[in-house]
Amino acid sequence: MILLVGVMIIPISDIYKVFAQERVISIIPVEDNPVGVAYNPSYNNVYVANHGSNTVSVINENNVVVDTIPVGDSPFGIAYNADNGNMYVTNLFSDTVSVIDDSNVVVDTIPVGNGPIGVAHNEGNGNMYVTNFISRSLSVSDENNVVVDTIVVRGLPSGVEYNPSYNNMYVTLFSSESVLVLNEDNVVVDTIVVGFSPFFIEYNCFVA
């Protein structure tokens, strides 16, 4: 298991599809300032949060944009919930999370902390975890899209990811050059020192 930590990169208005051999095989035009991207295995679609357009682009298996969904102000992070099949999108300047169902309709809006950026699904407890960059906290919402816990951290939380191998959540702290490790009880059990300004984080299931 390896967790990959990186710095934010915001392209102008294109999504690059990269083949296994690490070469670009397709460039997909979307709307302004695409930032977050997530895969929905239920429908084999990719969802892209367009930060500058307040929309989410839906891309099918043929690399064609098949839908554009209006969401909140400045969407940023996006994640798939394997329990209900919905997509969750953080809206940076609305302080909300938009919930998109299998018909590509926003069916719920969850109020969270100030400046939500990252979002991830915890497959162990079924909850969604959202990093609130400005209010320096994490919001935890349950299967009913109700915030059931708020975790205050020291630093500016940005990325968040679930590690199924240990049933922990990993949170990058942009200002602290570190990654927090939260256990199943939402308690910080470790702090990992990393490089300068960590932002996004991803779980790599193919590396032991």
PDB file of C-alpha atoms in Angstrom:
ATOM      1  CA  MET A   1       0.000   0.000   0.000  1.00  0.00           C
ATOM      2  CA  ILE A   2       1.218   3.485  -0.874  1.00  0.00           C
ATOM      3  CA  LEU A   3      -0.487   6.829  -0.409  1.00  0.00           C
ATOM      4  CA  LEU A   4       0.397   9.394  -3.055  1.00  0.00           C
ATOM      5  CA  VAL A   5       0.585  13.011  -1.911  1.00  0.00           C
ATOM      6  CA  GLY A   6       0.840  15.899  -4.374  1.00  0.00           C
ATOM      7  CA  VAL A   7       0.495  19.602  -5.004  1.00  0.00           C
ATOM      8  CA  MET A   8      -2.587  21.045  -6.715  1.00  0.00           C
ATOM      9  CA  ILE A   9      -2.441  21.594 -10.496  1.00  0.00           C
ATOM     10  CA  ILE A  10      -5.308  23.439 -12.218  1.00  0.00           C
ATOM     11  CA  PRO A  11      -5.413  23.187 -16.035  1.00  0.00           C
ATOM     12  CA  ILE A  12      -7.370  25.684 -18.114  1.00  0.00           C
ATOM     13  CA  SER A  13     -10.282  23.773 -19.626  1.00  0.00           C
ATOM     14  CA  ASP A  14      -9.128  20.323 -20.708  1.00  0.00           C
ATOM     15  CA  ILE A  15      -8.991  16.862 -19.198  1.00  0.00           C
ATOM     16  CA  TYR A  16      -6.049  14.699 -20.204  1.00  0.00           C
ATOM     17  CA  LYS A  17      -6.570  10.952 -20.459  1.00  0.00           C
ATOM     18  CA  VAL A  18      -3.316   9.109 -19.795  1.00  0.00           C
ATOM     19  CA  PHE A  19      -2.698   5.536 -20.936  1.00  0.00           C
ATOM     20  CA  ALA A  20      -0.985   2.916 -18.775  1.00  0.00           C
ATOM     21  CA  GLN A  21       2.310   3.630 -20.580  1.00  0.00           C
ATOM     22  CA  GLU A  22       2.134   7.197 -19.212  1.00  0.00           C
ATOM     23  CA  ARG A  23       1.391   8.932 -22.485  1.00  0.00           C
ATOM     24  CA  VAL A  24      -1.550  11.185 -23.312  1.00  0.00           C
ATOM     25  CA  ILE A  25      -4.008   9.446 -25.636  1.00  0.00           C
ATOM     26  CA  SER A  26      -6.891  11.902 -25.491  1.00  0.00           C
ATOM     27  CA  ILE A  27      -7.644  15.513 -24.550  1.00  0.00           C
ATOM     28  CA  ILE A  28     -11.254  16.113 -23.526  1.00  0.00           C
ATOM     29  CA  PRO A  29     -12.606  19.701 -23.567  1.00  0.00           C
ATOM     30  CA  VAL A  30     -14.765  20.510 -20.539  1.00  0.00           C
ATOM     31  CA  GLU A  31     -15.744  23.810 -18.895  1.00  0.00           C
ATOM     32  CA  ASP A  32     -13.608  26.388 -17.058  1.00  0.00           C
ATOM     33  CA  ASN A  33     -10.859  25.424 -14.620  1.00  0.00           C
ATOM     34  CA  PRO A  34     -11.435  21.703 -14.057  1.00  0.00           C
ATOM     35  CA  VAL A  35      -9.988  20.666 -10.703  1.00  0.00           C
ATOM     36  CA  GLY A  36     -11.517  17.550  -9.161  1.00  0.00           C
ATOM     37  CA  VAL A  37     -12.122  14.305 -11.013  1.00  0.00           C
ATOM     38  CA  ALA A  38     -13.644  10.991  -9.913  1.00  0.00           C
ATOM     39  CA  TYR A  39     -14.760   7.738 -11.514  1.00  0.00           C
ATOM     40  CA  ASN A  40     -18.242   6.259 -11.125  1.00  0.00           C
ATOM     41  CA  PRO A  41     -17.907   2.477 -11.649  1.00  0.00           C
ATOM     42  CA  SER A  42     -21.668   1.951 -11.648  1.00  0.00           C
ATOM     43  CA  TYR A  43     -22.043   3.714 -15.004  1.00  0.00           C
ATOM     44  CA  ASN A  44     -18.433   3.771 -16.207  1.00  0.00           C
ATOM     45  CA  ASN A  45     -18.469   7.569 -16.286  1.00  0.00           C
ATOM     46  CA  VAL A  46     -15.966  10.149 -15.107  1.00  0.00           C
ATOM     47  CA  TYR A  47     -17.154  13.266 -13.275  1.00  0.00           C
ATOM     48  CA  VAL A  48     -15.157  16.510 -13.418  1.00  0.00           C
ATOM     49  CA  ALA A  49     -15.630  19.509 -11.120  1.00  0.00           C
ATOM     50  CA  ASN A  50     -15.294  22.724 -13.157  1.00  0.00           C
ATOM     51  CA  HIS A  51     -14.183  25.290 -10.592  1.00  0.00           C
ATOM     52  CA  GLY A  52     -14.656  28.298 -12.864  1.00  0.00           C
ATOM     53  CA  SER A  53     -18.044  27.330 -14.309  1.00  0.00           C
ATOM     54  CA  ASN A  54     -19.909  26.086 -11.218  1.00  0.00           C
ATOM     55  CA  THR A  55     -20.629  22.849 -13.043  1.00  0.00           C
ATOM     56  CA  VAL A  56     -19.727  19.169 -13.204  1.00  0.00           C
ATOM     57  CA  SER A  57     -18.969  17.544 -16.571  1.00  0.00           C
ATOM     58  CA  VAL A  58     -19.902  13.888 -17.090  1.00  0.00           C
ATOM     59  CA  ILE A  59     -17.648  11.963 -19.493  1.00  0.00           C
ATOM     60  CA  ASN A  60     -18.593   8.545 -20.851  1.00  0.00           C
ATOM     61  CA  GLU A  61     -16.399   5.607 -21.855  1.00  0.00           C
ATOM     62  CA  ASN A  62     -15.907   7.107 -25.328  1.00  0.00           C
ATOM     63  CA  ASN A  63     -14.386  10.281 -23.855  1.00  0.00           C
ATOM     64  CA  VAL A  64     -17.471  12.304 -24.773  1.00  0.00           C
ATOM     65  CA  VAL A  65     -19.079  14.831 -22.418  1.00  0.00           C
ATOM     66  CA  VAL A  66     -22.643  13.550 -22.094  1.00  0.00           C
ATOM     67  CA  ASP A  67     -23.961  15.872 -19.399  1.00  0.00           C
ATOM     68  CA  THR A  68     -23.176  19.126 -17.603  1.00  0.00           C
ATOM     69  CA  ILE A  69     -24.599  19.512 -14.107  1.00  0.00           C
ATOM     70  CA  PRO A  70     -24.994  22.893 -12.327  1.00  0.00           C
ATOM     71  CA  VAL A  71     -23.779  22.748  -8.722  1.00  0.00           C
ATOM     72  CA  GLY A  72     -22.705  25.304  -6.104  1.00  0.00           C
ATOM     73  CA  ASP A  73     -20.178  28.125  -6.187  1.00  0.00           C
ATOM     74  CA  SER A  74     -16.670  27.024  -7.244  1.00  0.00           C
ATOM     75  CA  PRO A  75     -16.851  23.214  -7.123  1.00  0.00           C
ATOM     76  CA  PHE A  76     -13.534  21.671  -6.183  1.00  0.00           C
ATOM     77  CA  GLY A  77     -13.361  18.083  -4.928  1.00  0.00           C
ATOM     78  CA  ILE A  78     -15.486  15.155  -6.038  1.00  0.00           C
ATOM     79  CA  ALA A  79     -15.887  11.584  -4.808  1.00  0.00           C
ATOM     80  CA  TYR A  80     -17.982   8.480  -5.435  1.00  0.00           C
ATOM     81  CA  ASN A  81     -20.011   6.864  -2.654  1.00  0.00           C
ATOM     82  CA  ALA A  82     -20.003   3.113  -3.231  1.00  0.00           C
ATOM     83  CA  ASP A  83     -22.872   2.570  -0.795  1.00  0.00           C
ATOM     84  CA  ASN A  84     -25.502   4.653  -2.601  1.00  0.00           C
ATOM     85  CA  GLY A  85     -23.912   5.220  -6.025  1.00  0.00           C
ATOM     86  CA  ASN A  86     -24.003   9.008  -5.674  1.00  0.00           C
ATOM     87  CA  MET A  87     -21.305  11.562  -6.440  1.00  0.00           C
ATOM     88  CA  TYR A  88     -20.369  14.164  -3.820  1.00  0.00           C
ATOM     89  CA  VAL A  89     -19.003  17.564  -4.893  1.00  0.00           C
ATOM     90  CA  THR A  90     -17.504  20.187  -2.581  1.00  0.00           C
ATOM     91  CA  ASN A  91     -18.468  23.797  -3.349  1.00  0.00           C
ATOM     92  CA  LEU A  92     -15.607  25.967  -2.110  1.00  0.00           C
ATOM     93  CA  PHE A  93     -17.404  29.304  -1.807  1.00  0.00           C
ATOM     94  CA  SER A  94     -20.886  27.970  -1.016  1.00  0.00           C
ATOM     95  CA  ASP A  95     -19.671  26.017   2.034  1.00  0.00           C
ATOM     96  CA  THR A  96     -21.733  23.071   0.843  1.00  0.00           C
ATOM     97  CA  VAL A  97     -21.518  19.643  -0.754  1.00  0.00           C
ATOM     98  CA  SER A  98     -23.757  18.807  -3.731  1.00  0.00           C
ATOM     99  CA  VAL A  99     -25.048  15.227  -3.949  1.00  0.00           C
ATOM    100  CA  ILE A 100     -25.597  13.956  -7.512  1.00  0.00           C
ATOM    101  CA  ASP A 101     -27.657  10.815  -8.092  1.00  0.00           C
ATOM    102  CA  ASP A 102     -27.555   8.221 -10.885  1.00  0.00           C
ATOM    103  CA  SER A 103     -29.709  10.463 -13.109  1.00  0.00           C
ATOM    104  CA  ASN A 104     -27.131  13.269 -12.840  1.00  0.00           C
ATOM    105  CA  VAL A 105     -29.510  15.367 -10.773  1.00  0.00           C
ATOM    106  CA  VAL A 106     -28.517  17.232  -7.603  1.00  0.00           C
ATOM    107  CA  VAL A 107     -30.725  15.573  -5.001  1.00  0.00           C
ATOM    108  CA  ASP A 108     -29.281  17.084  -1.835  1.00  0.00           C
ATOM    109  CA  THR A 109     -27.067  19.907  -0.615  1.00  0.00           C
ATOM    110  CA  ILE A 110     -25.139  19.412   2.621  1.00  0.00           C
ATOM    111  CA  PRO A 111     -24.007  22.460   4.653  1.00  0.00           C
ATOM    112  CA  VAL A 112     -20.446  21.939   5.902  1.00  0.00           C
ATOM    113  CA  GLY A 113     -17.619  24.159   7.189  1.00  0.00           C
ATOM    114  CA  ASN A 114     -15.965  27.122   5.505  1.00  0.00           C
ATOM    115  CA  GLY A 115     -14.073  26.455   2.289  1.00  0.00           C
ATOM    116  CA  PRO A 116     -14.697  22.751   1.610  1.00  0.00           C
ATOM    117  CA  ILE A 117     -12.095  21.277  -0.730  1.00  0.00           C
ATOM    118  CA  GLY A 118     -11.506  17.546  -0.405  1.00  0.00           C
ATOM    119  CA  VAL A 119     -14.073  14.778  -0.075  1.00  0.00           C
ATOM    120  CA  ALA A 120     -13.780  11.020   0.331  1.00  0.00           C
ATOM    121  CA  HIS A 121     -15.961   8.034   1.159  1.00  0.00           C
ATOM    122  CA  ASN A 122     -15.083   5.827   4.123  1.00  0.00           C
ATOM    123  CA  GLU A 123     -16.068   2.329   3.047  1.00  0.00           C
ATOM    124  CA  GLY A 124     -15.716   1.079   6.612  1.00  0.00           C
ATOM    125  CA  ASN A 125     -18.396   3.235   8.238  1.00  0.00           C
ATOM    126  CA  GLY A 126     -20.171   4.513   5.110  1.00  0.00           C
ATOM    127  CA  ASN A 127     -19.595   8.171   5.949  1.00  0.00           C
ATOM    128  CA  MET A 128     -18.335  10.986   3.738  1.00  0.00           C
ATOM    129  CA  TYR A 129     -15.405  13.093   4.955  1.00  0.00           C
ATOM    130  CA  VAL A 130     -14.977  16.708   3.812  1.00  0.00           C
ATOM    131  CA  THR A 131     -11.968  18.948   4.446  1.00  0.00           C
ATOM    132  CA  ASN A 132     -12.883  22.547   5.306  1.00  0.00           C
ATOM    133  CA  PHE A 133      -9.817  24.572   4.331  1.00  0.00           C
ATOM    134  CA  ILE A 134     -10.823  27.920   5.850  1.00  0.00           C
ATOM    135  CA  SER A 135     -12.437  26.707   9.075  1.00  0.00           C
ATOM    136  CA  ARG A 136      -9.624  24.163   9.621  1.00  0.00           C
ATOM    137  CA  SER A 137     -11.894  21.226  10.203  1.00  0.00           C
ATOM    138  CA  LEU A 138     -13.394  18.071   8.739  1.00  0.00           C
ATOM    139  CA  SER A 139     -17.128  17.503   8.360  1.00  0.00           C
ATOM    140  CA  VAL A 140     -18.380  13.918   8.582  1.00  0.00           C
ATOM    141  CA  SER A 141     -21.785  13.163   7.035  1.00  0.00           C
ATOM    142  CA  ASP A 142     -23.732   9.923   7.370  1.00  0.00           C
ATOM    143  CA  GLU A 143     -25.863   7.884   4.949  1.00  0.00           C
ATOM    144  CA  ASN A 144     -28.692  10.427   5.358  1.00  0.00           C
ATOM    145  CA  ASN A 145     -26.398  13.298   4.288  1.00  0.00           C
ATOM    146  CA  VAL A 146     -26.465  14.741   7.789  1.00  0.00           C
ATOM    147  CA  VAL A 147     -23.273  16.074   9.373  1.00  0.00           C
ATOM    148  CA  VAL A 148     -22.718  13.909  12.438  1.00  0.00           C
ATOM    149  CA  ASP A 149     -19.237  15.025  13.452  1.00  0.00           C
ATOM    150  CA  THR A 150     -16.887  17.969  13.034  1.00  0.00           C
ATOM    151  CA  ILE A 151     -13.189  17.356  13.598  1.00  0.00           C
ATOM    152  CA  VAL A 152     -11.039  20.412  14.308  1.00  0.00           C
ATOM    153  CA  VAL A 153      -7.430  20.170  13.124  1.00  0.00           C
ATOM    154  CA  ARG A 154      -4.314  22.311  13.447  1.00  0.00           C
ATOM    155  CA  GLY A 155      -3.499  23.456   9.965  1.00  0.00           C
ATOM    156  CA  LEU A 156      -5.215  23.855   6.610  1.00  0.00           C
ATOM    157  CA  PRO A 157      -6.802  20.540   5.580  1.00  0.00           C
ATOM    158  CA  SER A 158      -7.027  20.006   1.839  1.00  0.00           C
ATOM    159  CA  GLY A 159      -6.936  16.435   0.553  1.00  0.00           C
ATOM    160  CA  VAL A 160      -8.577  13.433   2.193  1.00  0.00           C
ATOM    161  CA  GLU A 161      -8.483   9.731   1.330  1.00  0.00           C
ATOM    162  CA  TYR A 162      -9.593   6.398   2.777  1.00  0.00           C
ATOM    163  CA  ASN A 163      -7.166   3.505   3.227  1.00  0.00           C
ATOM    164  CA  PRO A 164      -9.124   0.219   3.274  1.00  0.00           C
ATOM    165  CA  SER A 165      -6.061  -1.749   4.340  1.00  0.00           C
ATOM    166  CA  TYR A 166      -6.082  -0.092   7.765  1.00  0.00           C
ATOM    167  CA  ASN A 167      -9.576   1.452   7.822  1.00  0.00           C
ATOM    168  CA  ASN A 168      -8.045   4.895   8.344  1.00  0.00           C
ATOM    169  CA  MET A 169      -8.601   8.314   6.795  1.00  0.00           C
ATOM    170  CA  TYR A 170      -5.587  10.340   5.648  1.00  0.00           C
ATOM    171  CA  VAL A 171      -5.751  14.157   5.564  1.00  0.00           C
ATOM    172  CA  THR A 172      -3.155  16.460   4.013  1.00  0.00           C
ATOM    173  CA  LEU A 173      -2.399  19.665   5.920  1.00  0.00           C
ATOM    174  CA  PHE A 174      -1.340  22.231   3.337  1.00  0.00           C
ATOM    175  CA  SER A 175       0.251  24.636   5.821  1.00  0.00           C
ATOM    176  CA  SER A 176       1.903  22.060   8.076  1.00  0.00           C
ATOM    177  CA  GLU A 177       3.792  19.833   5.612  1.00  0.00           C
ATOM    178  CA  SER A 178       2.156  16.787   7.138  1.00  0.00           C
ATOM    179  CA  VAL A 179      -0.570  14.166   6.790  1.00  0.00           C
ATOM    180  CA  LEU A 180      -2.959  13.310   9.615  1.00  0.00           C
ATOM    181  CA  VAL A 181      -4.122   9.734  10.157  1.00  0.00           C
ATOM    182  CA  LEU A 182      -7.626   9.294  11.620  1.00  0.00           C
ATOM    183  CA  ASN A 183      -8.871   5.961  12.917  1.00  0.00           C
ATOM    184  CA  GLU A 184     -12.401   4.543  12.748  1.00  0.00           C
ATOM    185  CA  ASP A 185     -13.381   6.642  15.792  1.00  0.00           C
ATOM    186  CA  ASN A 186     -12.279   9.873  14.061  1.00  0.00           C
ATOM    187  CA  VAL A 187      -9.326  10.206  16.423  1.00  0.00           C
ATOM    188  CA  VAL A 188      -5.946  11.402  15.140  1.00  0.00           C
ATOM    189  CA  VAL A 189      -3.589   8.481  15.746  1.00  0.00           C
ATOM    190  CA  ASP A 190      -0.556   9.624  13.775  1.00  0.00           C
ATOM    191  CA  THR A 191       1.009  12.559  11.946  1.00  0.00           C
ATOM    192  CA  ILE A 192       3.259  11.886   8.960  1.00  0.00           C
ATOM    193  CA  VAL A 193       5.781  14.539   7.935  1.00  0.00           C
ATOM    194  CA  VAL A 194       5.885  14.998   4.149  1.00  0.00           C
ATOM    195  CA  GLY A 195       7.128  17.634   1.693  1.00  0.00           C
ATOM    196  CA  PHE A 196       6.232  21.263   1.152  1.00  0.00           C
ATOM    197  CA  SER A 197       2.548  22.230   0.775  1.00  0.00           C
ATOM    198  CA  PRO A 198       0.855  18.826   0.351  1.00  0.00           C
ATOM    199  CA  PHE A 199      -2.557  19.197  -1.235  1.00  0.00           C
ATOM    200  CA  PHE A 200      -4.139  16.122  -2.851  1.00  0.00           C
ATOM    201  CA  ILE A 201      -3.759  12.534  -1.698  1.00  0.00           C
ATOM    202  CA  GLU A 202      -4.681   9.219  -3.340  1.00  0.00           C
ATOM    203  CA  TYR A 203      -4.640   5.556  -2.333  1.00  0.00           C
ATOM    204  CA  ASN A 204      -2.628   3.211  -4.548  1.00  0.00           C
ATOM    205  CA  CYS A 205      -4.045  -0.299  -4.217  1.00  0.00           C
ATOM    206  CA  PHE A 206      -1.554  -1.831  -6.642  1.00  0.00           C
ATOM    207  CA  VAL A 207       1.590  -1.293  -4.576  1.00  0.00           C
ATOM    208  CA  ALA A 208       2.202  -3.395  -1.465  1.00  0.00           C
TER     209      ALA A 208
END
